[in-house]
CSV table of C-alpha atoms in Angstrom, one decimal:
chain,number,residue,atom,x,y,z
A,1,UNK,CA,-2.0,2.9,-2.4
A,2,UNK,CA,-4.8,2.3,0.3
A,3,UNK,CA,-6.8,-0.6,-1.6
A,4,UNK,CA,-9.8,-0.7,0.8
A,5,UNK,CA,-10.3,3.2,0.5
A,6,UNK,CA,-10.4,3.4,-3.5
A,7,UNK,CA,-12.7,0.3,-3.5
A,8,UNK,CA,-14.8,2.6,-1.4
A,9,UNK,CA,-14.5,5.3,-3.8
A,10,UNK,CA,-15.1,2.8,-6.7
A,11,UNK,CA,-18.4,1.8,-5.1
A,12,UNK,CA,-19.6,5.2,-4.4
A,13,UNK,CA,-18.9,6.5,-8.2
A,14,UNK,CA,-21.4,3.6,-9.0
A,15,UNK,CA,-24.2,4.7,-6.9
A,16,UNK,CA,-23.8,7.8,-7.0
A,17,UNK,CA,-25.5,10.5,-9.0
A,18,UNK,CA,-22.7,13.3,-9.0
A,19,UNK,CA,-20.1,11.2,-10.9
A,20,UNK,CA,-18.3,14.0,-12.1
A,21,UNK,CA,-17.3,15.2,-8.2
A,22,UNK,CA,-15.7,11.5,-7.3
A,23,UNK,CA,-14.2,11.4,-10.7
A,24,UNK,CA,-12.2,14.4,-9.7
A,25,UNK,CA,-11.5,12.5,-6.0
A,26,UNK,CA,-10.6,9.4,-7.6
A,27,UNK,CA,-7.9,11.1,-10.3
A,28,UNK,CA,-6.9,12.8,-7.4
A,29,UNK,CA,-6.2,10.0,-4.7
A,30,UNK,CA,-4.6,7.9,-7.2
A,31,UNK,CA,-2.1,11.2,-8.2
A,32,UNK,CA,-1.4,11.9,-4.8
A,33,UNK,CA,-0.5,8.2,-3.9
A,34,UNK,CA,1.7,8.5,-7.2
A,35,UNK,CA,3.7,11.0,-5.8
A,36,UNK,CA,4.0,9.7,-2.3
A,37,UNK,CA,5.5,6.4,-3.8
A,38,UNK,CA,8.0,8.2,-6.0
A,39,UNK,CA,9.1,10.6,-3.6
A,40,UNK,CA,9.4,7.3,-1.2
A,41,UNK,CA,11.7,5.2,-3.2
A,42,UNK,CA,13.4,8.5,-4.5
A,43,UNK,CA,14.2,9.2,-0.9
A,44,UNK,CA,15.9,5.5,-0.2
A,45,UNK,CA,17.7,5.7,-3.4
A,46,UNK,CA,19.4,8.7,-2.3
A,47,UNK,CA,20.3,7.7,1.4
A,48,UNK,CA,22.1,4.5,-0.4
A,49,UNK,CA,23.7,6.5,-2.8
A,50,UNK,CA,24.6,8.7,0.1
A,51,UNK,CA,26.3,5.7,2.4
A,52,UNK,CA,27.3,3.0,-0.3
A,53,UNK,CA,29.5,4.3,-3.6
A,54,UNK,CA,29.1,1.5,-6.0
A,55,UNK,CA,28.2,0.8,-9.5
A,56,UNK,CA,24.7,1.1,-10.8
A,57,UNK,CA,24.1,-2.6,-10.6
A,58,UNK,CA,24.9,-3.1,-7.3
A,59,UNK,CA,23.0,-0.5,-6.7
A,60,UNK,CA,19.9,-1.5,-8.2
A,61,UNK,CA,20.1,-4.9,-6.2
A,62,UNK,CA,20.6,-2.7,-3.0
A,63,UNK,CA,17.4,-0.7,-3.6
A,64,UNK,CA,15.5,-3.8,-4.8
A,65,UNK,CA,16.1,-5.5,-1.6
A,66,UNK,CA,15.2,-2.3,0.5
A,67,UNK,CA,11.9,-2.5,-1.2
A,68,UNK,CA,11.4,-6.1,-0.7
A,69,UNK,CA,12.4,-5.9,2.7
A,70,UNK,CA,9.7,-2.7,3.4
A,71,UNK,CA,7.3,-5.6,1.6
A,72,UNK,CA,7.7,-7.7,3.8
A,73,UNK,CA,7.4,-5.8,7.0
């Protein structure tokens, strides 16, 4: 999620007088970068359990280094 933009968004919903509109952008944003992380990490689940064949603890550890590793760089 894009920290600087909803901090943006959370200043404008205080000054604002049509609260109702950025509610409805707000709820939004933070649904749509919901679904972009999911269907992320869905995605590199799949292509390791597409290339390695292991048990589900392995696998896990795979994964949570892939995300550590995209952390980091």
């Amino acid at each position: 999620m894009n920290n600087e933009l909803l901090e943006r968004l959370e200043f404008l919903f205080l000054f604002s007088k049509n609260r109702d509109k950025l509610k409805m952008i707000i709820i939004g944003f933070i649904i749509i970068s919901r679904i972009e992380f999911l269907y992320k990490h869905y995605n590199i689940e799949k292509r390791i359990k597409e290339k390695v064949k292991l048990n589900n603890k392995k696998l896990k550890y795979i994964i949570k280094q892939k995300k550590k590793w995209r952390i980091i760089n």
